Coordinates of C-alpha atoms and ligand atoms in Angstrom, one line a residue:
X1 CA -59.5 33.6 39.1
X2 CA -58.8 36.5 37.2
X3 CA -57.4 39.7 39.4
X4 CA -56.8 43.0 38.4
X5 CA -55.0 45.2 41.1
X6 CA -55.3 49.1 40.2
X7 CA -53.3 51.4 42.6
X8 CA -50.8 54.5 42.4
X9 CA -47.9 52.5 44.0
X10 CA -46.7 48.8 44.1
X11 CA -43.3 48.1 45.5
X12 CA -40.2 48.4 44.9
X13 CA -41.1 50.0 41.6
X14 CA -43.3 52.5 43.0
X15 CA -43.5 53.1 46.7
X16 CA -44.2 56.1 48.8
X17 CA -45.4 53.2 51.7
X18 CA -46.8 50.4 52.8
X19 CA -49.6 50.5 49.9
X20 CA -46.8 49.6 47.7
X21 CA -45.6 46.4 49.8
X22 CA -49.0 45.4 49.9
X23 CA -49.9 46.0 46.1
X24 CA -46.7 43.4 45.8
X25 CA -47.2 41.4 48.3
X26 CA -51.0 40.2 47.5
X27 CA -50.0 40.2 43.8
X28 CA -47.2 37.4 44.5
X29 CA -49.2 35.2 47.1
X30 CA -52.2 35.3 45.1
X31 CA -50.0 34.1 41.8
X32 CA -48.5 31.4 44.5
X33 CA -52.0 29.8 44.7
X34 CA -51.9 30.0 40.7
X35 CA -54.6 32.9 40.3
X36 CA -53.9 35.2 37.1
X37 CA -52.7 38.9 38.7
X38 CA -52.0 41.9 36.5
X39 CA -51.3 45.2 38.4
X40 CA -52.0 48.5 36.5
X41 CA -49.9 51.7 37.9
X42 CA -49.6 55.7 36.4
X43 CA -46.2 55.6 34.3
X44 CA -44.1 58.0 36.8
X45 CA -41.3 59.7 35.1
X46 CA -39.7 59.4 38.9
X47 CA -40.5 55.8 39.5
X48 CA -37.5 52.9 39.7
X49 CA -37.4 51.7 36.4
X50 CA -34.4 49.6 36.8
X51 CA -36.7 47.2 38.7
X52 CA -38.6 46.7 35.5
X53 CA -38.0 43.9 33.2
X54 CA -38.7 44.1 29.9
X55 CA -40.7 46.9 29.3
X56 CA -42.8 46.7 26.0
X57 CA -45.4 48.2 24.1
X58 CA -48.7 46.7 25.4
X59 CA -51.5 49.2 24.1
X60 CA -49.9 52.4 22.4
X61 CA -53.7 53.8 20.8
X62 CA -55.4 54.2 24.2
X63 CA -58.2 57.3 24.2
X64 CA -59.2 58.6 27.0
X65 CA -62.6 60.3 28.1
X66 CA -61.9 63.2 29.6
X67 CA -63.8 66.0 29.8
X68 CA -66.2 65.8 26.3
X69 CA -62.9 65.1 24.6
X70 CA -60.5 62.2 24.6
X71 CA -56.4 61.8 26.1
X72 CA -54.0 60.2 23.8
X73 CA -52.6 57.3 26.3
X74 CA -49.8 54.8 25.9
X75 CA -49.7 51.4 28.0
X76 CA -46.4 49.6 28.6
X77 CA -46.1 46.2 30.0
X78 CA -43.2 44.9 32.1
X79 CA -42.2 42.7 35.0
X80 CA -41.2 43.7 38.4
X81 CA -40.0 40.9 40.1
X82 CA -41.8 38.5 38.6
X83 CA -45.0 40.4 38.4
X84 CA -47.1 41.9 35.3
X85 CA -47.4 45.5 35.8
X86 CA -48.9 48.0 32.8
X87 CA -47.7 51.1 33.2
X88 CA -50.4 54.2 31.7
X89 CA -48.8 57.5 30.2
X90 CA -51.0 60.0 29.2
X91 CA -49.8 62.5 26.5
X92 CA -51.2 65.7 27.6
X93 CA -50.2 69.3 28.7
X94 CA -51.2 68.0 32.2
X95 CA -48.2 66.0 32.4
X96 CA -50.2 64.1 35.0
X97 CA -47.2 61.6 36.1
X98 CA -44.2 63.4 34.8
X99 CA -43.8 66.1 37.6
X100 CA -41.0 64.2 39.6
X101 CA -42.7 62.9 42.4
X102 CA -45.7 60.9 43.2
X103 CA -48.1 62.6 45.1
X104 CA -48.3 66.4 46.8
X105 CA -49.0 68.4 43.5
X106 CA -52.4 71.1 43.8
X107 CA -54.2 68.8 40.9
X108 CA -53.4 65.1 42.5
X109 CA -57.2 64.6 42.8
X110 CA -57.5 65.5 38.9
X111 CA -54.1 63.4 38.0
X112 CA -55.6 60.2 39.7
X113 CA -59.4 60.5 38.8
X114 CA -57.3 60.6 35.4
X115 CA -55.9 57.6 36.5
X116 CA -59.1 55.2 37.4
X117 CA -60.4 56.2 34.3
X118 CA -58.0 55.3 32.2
X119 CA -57.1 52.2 33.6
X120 CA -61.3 51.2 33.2
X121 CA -60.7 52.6 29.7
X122 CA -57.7 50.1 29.1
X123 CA -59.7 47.1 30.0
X124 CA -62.7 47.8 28.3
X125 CA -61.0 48.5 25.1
X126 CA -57.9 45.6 25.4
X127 CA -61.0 43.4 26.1
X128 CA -59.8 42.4 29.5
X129 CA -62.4 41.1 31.7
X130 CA -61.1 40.3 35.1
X131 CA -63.3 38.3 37.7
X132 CA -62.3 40.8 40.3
X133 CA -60.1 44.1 40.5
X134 CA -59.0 44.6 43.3
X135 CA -58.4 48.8 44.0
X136 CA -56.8 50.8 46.7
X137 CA -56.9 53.7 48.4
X138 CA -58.6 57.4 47.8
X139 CA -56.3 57.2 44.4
X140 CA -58.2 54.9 42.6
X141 CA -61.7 55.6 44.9
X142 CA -63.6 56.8 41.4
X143 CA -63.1 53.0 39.6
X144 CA -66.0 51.9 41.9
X145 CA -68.6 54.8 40.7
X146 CA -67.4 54.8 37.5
X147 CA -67.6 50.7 36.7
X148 CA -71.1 50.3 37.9
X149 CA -72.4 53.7 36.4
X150 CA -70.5 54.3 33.1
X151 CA -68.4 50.8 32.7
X152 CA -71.0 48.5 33.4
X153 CA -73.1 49.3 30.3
X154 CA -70.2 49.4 28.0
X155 CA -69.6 45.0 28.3
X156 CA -68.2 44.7 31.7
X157 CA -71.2 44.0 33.7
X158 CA -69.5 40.8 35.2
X159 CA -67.0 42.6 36.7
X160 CA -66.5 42.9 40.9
X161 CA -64.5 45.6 42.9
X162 CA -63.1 44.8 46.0
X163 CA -61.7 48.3 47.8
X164 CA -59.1 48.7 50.2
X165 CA -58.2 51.7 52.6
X166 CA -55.0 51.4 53.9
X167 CA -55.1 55.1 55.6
X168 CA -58.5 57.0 56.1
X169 CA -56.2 60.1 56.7
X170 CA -56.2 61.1 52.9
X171 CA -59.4 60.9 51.1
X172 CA -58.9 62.4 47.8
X173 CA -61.6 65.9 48.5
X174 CA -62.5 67.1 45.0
X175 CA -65.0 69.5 43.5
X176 CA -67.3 69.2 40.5
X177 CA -64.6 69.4 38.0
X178 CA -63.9 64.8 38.7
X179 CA -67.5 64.2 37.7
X180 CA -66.6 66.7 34.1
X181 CA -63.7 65.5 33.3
X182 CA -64.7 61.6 34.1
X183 CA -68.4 61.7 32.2
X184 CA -70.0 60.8 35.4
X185 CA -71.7 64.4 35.1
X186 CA -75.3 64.7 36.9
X187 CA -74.0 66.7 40.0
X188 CA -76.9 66.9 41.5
X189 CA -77.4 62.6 42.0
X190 CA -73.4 62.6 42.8
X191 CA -73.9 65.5 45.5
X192 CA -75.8 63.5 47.6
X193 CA -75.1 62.2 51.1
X194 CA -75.3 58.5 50.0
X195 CA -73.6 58.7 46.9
X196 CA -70.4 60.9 46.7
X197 CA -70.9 64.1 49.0
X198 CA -67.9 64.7 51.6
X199 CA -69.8 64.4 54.9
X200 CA -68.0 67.5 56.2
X201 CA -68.1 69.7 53.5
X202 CA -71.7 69.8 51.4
X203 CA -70.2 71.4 48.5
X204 CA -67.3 68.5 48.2
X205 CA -66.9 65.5 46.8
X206 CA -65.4 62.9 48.6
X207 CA -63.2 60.2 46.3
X208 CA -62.6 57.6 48.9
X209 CA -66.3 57.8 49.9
X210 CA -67.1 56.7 46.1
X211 CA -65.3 53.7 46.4
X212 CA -67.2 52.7 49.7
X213 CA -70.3 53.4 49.0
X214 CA -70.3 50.9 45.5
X215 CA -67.7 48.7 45.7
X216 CA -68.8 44.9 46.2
X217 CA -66.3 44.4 49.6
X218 CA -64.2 47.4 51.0
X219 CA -61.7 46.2 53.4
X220 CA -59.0 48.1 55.6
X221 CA -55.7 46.8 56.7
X222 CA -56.5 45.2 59.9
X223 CA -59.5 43.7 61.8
X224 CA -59.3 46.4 65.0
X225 CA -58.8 49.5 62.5
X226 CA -61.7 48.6 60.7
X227 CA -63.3 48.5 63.7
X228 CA -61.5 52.2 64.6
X229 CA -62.8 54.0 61.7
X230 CA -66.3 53.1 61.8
X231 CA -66.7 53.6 65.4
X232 CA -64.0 56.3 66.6
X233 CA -63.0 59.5 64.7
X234 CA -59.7 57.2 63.6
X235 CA -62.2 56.8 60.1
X236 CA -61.6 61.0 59.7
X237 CA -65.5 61.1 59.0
X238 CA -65.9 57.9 57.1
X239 CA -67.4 56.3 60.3
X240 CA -71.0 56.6 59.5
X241 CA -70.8 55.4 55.9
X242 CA -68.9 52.3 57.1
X243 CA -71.8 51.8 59.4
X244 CA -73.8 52.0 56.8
X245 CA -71.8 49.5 54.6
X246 CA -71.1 47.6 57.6
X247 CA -72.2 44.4 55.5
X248 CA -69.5 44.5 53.1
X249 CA -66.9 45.9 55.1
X250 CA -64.1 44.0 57.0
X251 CA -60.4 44.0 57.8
X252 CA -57.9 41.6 56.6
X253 CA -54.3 42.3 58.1
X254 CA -51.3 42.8 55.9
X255 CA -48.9 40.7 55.6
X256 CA -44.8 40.6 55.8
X257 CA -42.3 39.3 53.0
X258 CA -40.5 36.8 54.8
X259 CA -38.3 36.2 51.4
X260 CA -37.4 39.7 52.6
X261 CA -37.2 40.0 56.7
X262 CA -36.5 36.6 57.7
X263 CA -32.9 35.9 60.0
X264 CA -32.1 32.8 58.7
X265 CA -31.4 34.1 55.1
X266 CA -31.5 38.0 55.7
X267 CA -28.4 39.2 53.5
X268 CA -28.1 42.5 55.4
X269 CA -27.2 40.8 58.8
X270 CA -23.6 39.1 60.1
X271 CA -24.9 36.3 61.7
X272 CA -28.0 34.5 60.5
X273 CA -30.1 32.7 63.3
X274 CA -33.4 30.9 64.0
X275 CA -35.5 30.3 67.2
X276 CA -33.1 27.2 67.5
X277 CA -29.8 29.2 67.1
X278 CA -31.3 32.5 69.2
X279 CA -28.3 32.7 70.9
X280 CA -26.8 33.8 67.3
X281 CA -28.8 37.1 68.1
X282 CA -26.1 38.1 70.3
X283 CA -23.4 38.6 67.2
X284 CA -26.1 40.6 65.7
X285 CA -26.3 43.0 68.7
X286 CA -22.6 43.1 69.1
X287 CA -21.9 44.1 65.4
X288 CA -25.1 46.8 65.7
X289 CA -22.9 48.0 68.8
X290 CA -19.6 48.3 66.9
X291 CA -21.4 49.7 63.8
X292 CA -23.0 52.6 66.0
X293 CA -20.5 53.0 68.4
X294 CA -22.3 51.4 71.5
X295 CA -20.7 50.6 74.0
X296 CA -21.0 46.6 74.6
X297 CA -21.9 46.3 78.1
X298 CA -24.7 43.9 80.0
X299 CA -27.8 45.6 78.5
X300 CA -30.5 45.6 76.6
X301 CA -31.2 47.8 73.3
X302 CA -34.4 49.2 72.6
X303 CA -35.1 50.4 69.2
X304 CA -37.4 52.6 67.2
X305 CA -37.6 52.4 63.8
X306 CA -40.1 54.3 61.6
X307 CA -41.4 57.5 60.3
X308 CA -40.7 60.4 63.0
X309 CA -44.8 62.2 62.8
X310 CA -47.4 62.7 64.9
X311 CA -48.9 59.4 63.8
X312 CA -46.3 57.7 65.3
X313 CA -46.5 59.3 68.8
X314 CA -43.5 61.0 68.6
X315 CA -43.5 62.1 72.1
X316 CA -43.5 58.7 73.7
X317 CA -40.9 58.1 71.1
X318 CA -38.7 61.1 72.7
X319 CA -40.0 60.0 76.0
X320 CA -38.7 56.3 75.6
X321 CA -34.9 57.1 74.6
X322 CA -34.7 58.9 78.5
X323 CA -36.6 56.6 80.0
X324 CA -34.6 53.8 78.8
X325 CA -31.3 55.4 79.3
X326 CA -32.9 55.7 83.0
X327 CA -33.5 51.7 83.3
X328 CA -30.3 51.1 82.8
X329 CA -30.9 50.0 78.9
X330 CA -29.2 51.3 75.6
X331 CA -31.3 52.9 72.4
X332 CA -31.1 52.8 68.9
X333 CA -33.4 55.4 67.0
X334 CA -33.9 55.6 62.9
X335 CA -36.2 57.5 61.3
X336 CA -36.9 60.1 59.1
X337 CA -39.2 63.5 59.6
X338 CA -40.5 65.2 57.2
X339 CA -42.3 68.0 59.5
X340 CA -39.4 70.5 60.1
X341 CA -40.2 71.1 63.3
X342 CA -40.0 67.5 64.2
X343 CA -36.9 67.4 62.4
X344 CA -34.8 70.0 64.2
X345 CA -36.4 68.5 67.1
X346 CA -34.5 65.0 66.9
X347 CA -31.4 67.0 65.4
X348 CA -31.0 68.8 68.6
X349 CA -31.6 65.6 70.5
X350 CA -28.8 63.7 68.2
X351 CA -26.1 66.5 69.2
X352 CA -27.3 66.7 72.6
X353 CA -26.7 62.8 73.0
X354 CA -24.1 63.0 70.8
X355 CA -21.5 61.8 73.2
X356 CA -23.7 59.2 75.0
X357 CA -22.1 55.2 74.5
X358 CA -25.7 54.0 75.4
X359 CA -27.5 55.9 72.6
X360 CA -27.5 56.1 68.8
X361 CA -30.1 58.1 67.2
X362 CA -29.7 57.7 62.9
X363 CA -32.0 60.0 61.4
X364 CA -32.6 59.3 57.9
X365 CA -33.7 56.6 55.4
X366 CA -31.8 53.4 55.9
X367 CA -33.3 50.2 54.6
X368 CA -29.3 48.2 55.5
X369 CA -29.2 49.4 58.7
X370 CA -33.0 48.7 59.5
X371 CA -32.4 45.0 59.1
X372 CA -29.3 45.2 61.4
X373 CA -30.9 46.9 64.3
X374 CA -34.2 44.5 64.0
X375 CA -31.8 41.7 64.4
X376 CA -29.5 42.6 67.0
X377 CA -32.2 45.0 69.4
X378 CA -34.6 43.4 72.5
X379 CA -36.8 45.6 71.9
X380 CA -38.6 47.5 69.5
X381 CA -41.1 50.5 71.1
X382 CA -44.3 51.5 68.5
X383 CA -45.9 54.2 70.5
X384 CA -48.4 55.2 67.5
X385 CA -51.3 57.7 67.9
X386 CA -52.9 55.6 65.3
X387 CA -51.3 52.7 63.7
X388 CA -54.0 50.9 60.4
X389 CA -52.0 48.0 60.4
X390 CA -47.9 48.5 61.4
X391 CA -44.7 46.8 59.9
X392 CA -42.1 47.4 62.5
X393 CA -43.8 45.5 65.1
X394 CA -44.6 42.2 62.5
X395 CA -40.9 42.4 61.5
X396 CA -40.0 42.8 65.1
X397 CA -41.5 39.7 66.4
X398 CA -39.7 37.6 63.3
X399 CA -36.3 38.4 64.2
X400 CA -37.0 38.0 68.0
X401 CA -37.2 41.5 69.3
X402 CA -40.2 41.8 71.8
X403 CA -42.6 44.9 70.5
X404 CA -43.8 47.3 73.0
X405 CA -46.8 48.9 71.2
X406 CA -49.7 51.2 71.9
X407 CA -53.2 49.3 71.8
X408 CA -54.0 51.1 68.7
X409 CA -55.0 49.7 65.1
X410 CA -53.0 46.9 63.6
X411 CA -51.0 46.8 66.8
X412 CA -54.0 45.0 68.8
X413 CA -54.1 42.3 66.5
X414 CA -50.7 41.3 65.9
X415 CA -49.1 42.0 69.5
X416 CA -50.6 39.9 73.1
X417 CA -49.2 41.7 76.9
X418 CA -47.1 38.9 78.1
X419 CA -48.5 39.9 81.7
X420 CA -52.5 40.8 81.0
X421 CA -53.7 39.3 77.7
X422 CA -56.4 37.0 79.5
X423 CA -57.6 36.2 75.7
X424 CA -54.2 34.8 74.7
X425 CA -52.9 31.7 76.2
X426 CA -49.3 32.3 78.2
X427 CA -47.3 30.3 75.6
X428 CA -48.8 32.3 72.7
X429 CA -48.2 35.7 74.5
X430 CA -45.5 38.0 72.1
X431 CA -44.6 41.4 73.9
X432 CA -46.0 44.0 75.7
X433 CA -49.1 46.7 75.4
X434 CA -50.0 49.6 76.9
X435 CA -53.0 51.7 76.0
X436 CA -52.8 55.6 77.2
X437 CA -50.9 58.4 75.4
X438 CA -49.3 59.5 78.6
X439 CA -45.5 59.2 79.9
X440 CA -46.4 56.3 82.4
X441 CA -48.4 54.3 80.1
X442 CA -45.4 53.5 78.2
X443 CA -43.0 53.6 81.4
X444 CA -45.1 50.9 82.9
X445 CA -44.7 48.8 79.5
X446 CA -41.1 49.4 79.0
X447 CA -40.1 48.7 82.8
X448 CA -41.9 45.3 82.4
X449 CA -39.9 44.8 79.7
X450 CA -36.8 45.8 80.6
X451 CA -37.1 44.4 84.0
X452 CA -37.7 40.9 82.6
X453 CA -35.1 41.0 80.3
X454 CA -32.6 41.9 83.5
X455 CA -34.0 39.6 86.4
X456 CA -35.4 36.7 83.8
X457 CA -33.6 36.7 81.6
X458 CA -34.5 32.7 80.3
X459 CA -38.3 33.9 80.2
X460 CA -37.1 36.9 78.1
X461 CA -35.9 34.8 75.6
X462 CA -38.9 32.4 75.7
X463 CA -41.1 35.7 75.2
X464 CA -38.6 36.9 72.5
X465 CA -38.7 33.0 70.7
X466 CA -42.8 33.0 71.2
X467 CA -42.8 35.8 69.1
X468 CA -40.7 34.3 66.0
X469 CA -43.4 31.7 66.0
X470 CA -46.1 33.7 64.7
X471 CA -46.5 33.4 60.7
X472 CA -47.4 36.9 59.9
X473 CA -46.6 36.0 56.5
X474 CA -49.1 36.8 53.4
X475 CA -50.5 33.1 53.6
X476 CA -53.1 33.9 55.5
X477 CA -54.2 37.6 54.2
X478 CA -54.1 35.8 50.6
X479 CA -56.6 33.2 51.7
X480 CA -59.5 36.1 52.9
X481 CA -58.7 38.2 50.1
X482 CA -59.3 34.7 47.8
X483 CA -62.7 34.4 50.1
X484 CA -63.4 38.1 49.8
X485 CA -63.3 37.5 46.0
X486 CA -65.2 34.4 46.0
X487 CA -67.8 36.4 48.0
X488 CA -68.2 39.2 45.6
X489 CA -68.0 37.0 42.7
X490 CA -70.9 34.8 44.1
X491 CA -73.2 37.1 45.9
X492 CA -74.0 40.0 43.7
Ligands
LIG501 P1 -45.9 53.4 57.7 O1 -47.0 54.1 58.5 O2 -44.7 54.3 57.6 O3 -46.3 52.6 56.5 P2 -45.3 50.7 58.8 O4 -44.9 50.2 60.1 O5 -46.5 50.2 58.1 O6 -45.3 52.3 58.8 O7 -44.1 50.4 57.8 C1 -42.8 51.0 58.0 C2 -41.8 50.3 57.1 O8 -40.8 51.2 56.7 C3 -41.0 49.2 57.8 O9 -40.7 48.2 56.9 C4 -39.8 49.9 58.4 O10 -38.7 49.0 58.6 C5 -39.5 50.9 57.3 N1 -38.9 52.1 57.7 C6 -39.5 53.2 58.3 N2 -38.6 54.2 58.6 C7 -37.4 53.7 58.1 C8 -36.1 54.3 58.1 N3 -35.9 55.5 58.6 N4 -35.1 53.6 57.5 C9 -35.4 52.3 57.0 N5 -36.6 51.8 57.0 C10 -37.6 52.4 57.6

């Protein structure tokens, strides 16, 4: 098959998240099962060029629709890690992708409406005809509408979209000026509740809502979120046009790169191990001890790694440093906030521990560091509010640290209570779960935990070594997403 992946990120070239890993990620197992993958991105002045290779002239003569007139574009081709990306640079006054960062300018719907249509514009005129492109996200929402009411009658009628929504939370909310710009026009047939109408605002349009409403399968990054968002206000609004396009919607989870977080050949750690050499863990924890000045006593270390915002339940995340100080455990906290508040927040809680030897809270972006702590902690805590599909707790379970999650999202699917999971058998059982937002909730999860890892400590590491068994790998995500496309390429 022929794929086409259109997005505003793919890793490490471009990433702002997880869209990024994912962009990658799908591109590379997809290539592994000898499909044909070429990714098209905006050409960011900011982006990490020095993971391109061989960048090159691909399509320097590219017009653009836009707005009655047409934008002079240039396309460059080059390889990021082994994938073929096309970069698009528009040469305008808008400067659409040359304002030193990727997202969070007052035009972003404008810059990436500019985007989808360009990249549609690339194919048609470089006479590429993929079997399938695959697009993501509010960013690229218009390349649905757009194919099947401009694109399609211009010679790419054979072509199938396949959308995914990694987070409902951003939608892309633009006003007439999109349909202008993009030659959809006819306001009055776009402003409709089943076509492109925001379902808050009647005088909106709503980007992401384009790309559900015609692409051929919309998915979303885990089988309980999709669930989430169409029947809890976790779809932000969405929920009744998912209902409606319950028949082509699903969730496939994400996958890890285990070329990437994997302890038997992670670079970043002292002491490789497997689930046959667990007891190698140990160095790891020592060296995480010396490295943040913990001191090395008999007891566990719980860690939290991730974004500190409200999404992540930030108050359970406060709450669990005490209340494993309080259980007689250590904890090891890095993250980054971007909310100010939540920022001086942790700051004053770094100085006021300061002078703890149980505690170490890192605060900042730390990629090195990340892959020590998932190696030499117990635990890892994911307290989200809303989690679509979640890394840390995937990465967790490969290097043996038993997640302690909230039954939200991604979470549900990837993480079975060792105590209560009556679905899972015992032997397949990974960590632990707890479901309310309140302080005992996760005291009740962590004091399983904790108290297991003290009294049993021989079923702790069985729990810990049932965990590293999981393959949360992209083998499986890359066989539905091949299904997916078989599906749309053979049923419409
Ligand atoms: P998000 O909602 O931020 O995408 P995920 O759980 O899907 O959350 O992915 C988080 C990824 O970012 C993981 O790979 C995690 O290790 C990494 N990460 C998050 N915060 C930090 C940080 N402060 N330093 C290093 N890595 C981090």
């Amino acid at each position: 098959m022929y794929i086409v992946q259109i997005a505003s990120e793919c890793a490490p070239v471009i990433k702002a998240g997880g869209l990024g890993d994912v962009v990658y990620g799908l591109s590379r197992e997809l290539e592994t099962r000898e499909h044909c993958v070429e990714i098209i991105l905006p050409k960011y002045d900011c982006m990490r060029y020095d993971h391109i290779w061989g960048l090159h002239d691909a399509y320097m003569n590219l017009w653009v629709p836009w707005y009655g007139a047409a934008i002079h574009c240039s396309v460059y081709c080059g390889w990021v890690h082994g994938r073929v990306c096309f970069f698009i640079e528009p040469h305008s006054q808008d400067n659409f992708f040359n304002r030193g960062c990727y997202y969070g300018c007052d035009d972003d719907n404008m810059r990436f409406a500019f985007f989808s249509k360009a990249a549609l514009e690339f194919l048609l005129r470089s006479n590429k005809r993929p079997d399938v492109i695959h697009c993501h996200d509010w960013q690229t929402g218009l390349i649905p509408p757009l194919l099947f009411e401009i694109y399609k009658y211009h010679g790419m009628e054979y072509q199938r979209v396949c959308y995914t929504i990694h987070n409902f939370k951003h939608q892309g909310i633009a006003g007439a000026d999109a349909l202008r710009a993009t030659g959809l026009n006819q306001e009055a047939y776009y402003f409709q509740y089943d076509k492109l109408r925001d379902n808050f605002n009647p005088f909106a349009l709503n980007l992401m809502k384009g790309g559900i409403v015609y692409a051929n399968a919309i998915t979303t990054v885990s089988p309980n979120h999709a669930w989430e968002a169409r029947s809890t206000d976790v779809g932000c609004g969405l929920g009744h046009t998912l209902h409606l396009h319950q028949d082509r919607f699903s969730g496939v989870l994400n996958g890890i790169d285990y070329d990437f977080w994997n302890p038997e050949i992670d670079r970043y750690i002292p002491c490789k191990y497997t689930k046959e050499t667990f007891e190698d863990k140990a160095k790891n924890k020592k060296a995480l001890r010396e490295r943040l000045l913990l001191r090395d006593v008999d007891k566990p270390i719980v860690a939290y790694i991730g974004r500190l915002d409200n999404q992540k339940g930030v108050h359970l995340v406060h709450h669990a440093i005490y209340y494993a100080l309080d259980r007689g455990a250590q904890f090891v906290l890095l993250g980054s906030a971007t909310e100010p508040g939540i920022n001086a927040h942790f700051q004053h809680e770094k100085r006021f521990l300061n002078d703890n030897p149980d505690v170490h809270l890192e605060l900042g972006f730390n990629e090195e560091l990340s892959h020590l702590i998932y190696a030499g902690a117990d635990m890892i805590v994911v307290p989200s509010n809303y989690e679509p599909c979640g890394l840390t707790q995937m990465i967790g379970l490969k290097y043996g640290t038993v997640p302690i999650v909230r039954g939200v999202g991604g979470l549900v699917n990837t993480v079975f209570d060792r105590d209560y999971d009556e679905n899972v058998p015992q032997e397949k059982r990974n960590g632990y779960v707890f479901y309310d937002t309140d302080y005992l909730a996760i005291e009740s999860a962590m004091d399983r935990a904790i108290g297991l890892w003290h009294y049993y400590p021989d079923e702790f590491q069985k729990l810990a070594i049932q965990g590293m068994e999981y393959d949360y790998s992209w083998k499986n995500p890359g066989e539905e997403y091949v299904k997916i496309y078989d599906w749309i390429r053979h049923h419409w």
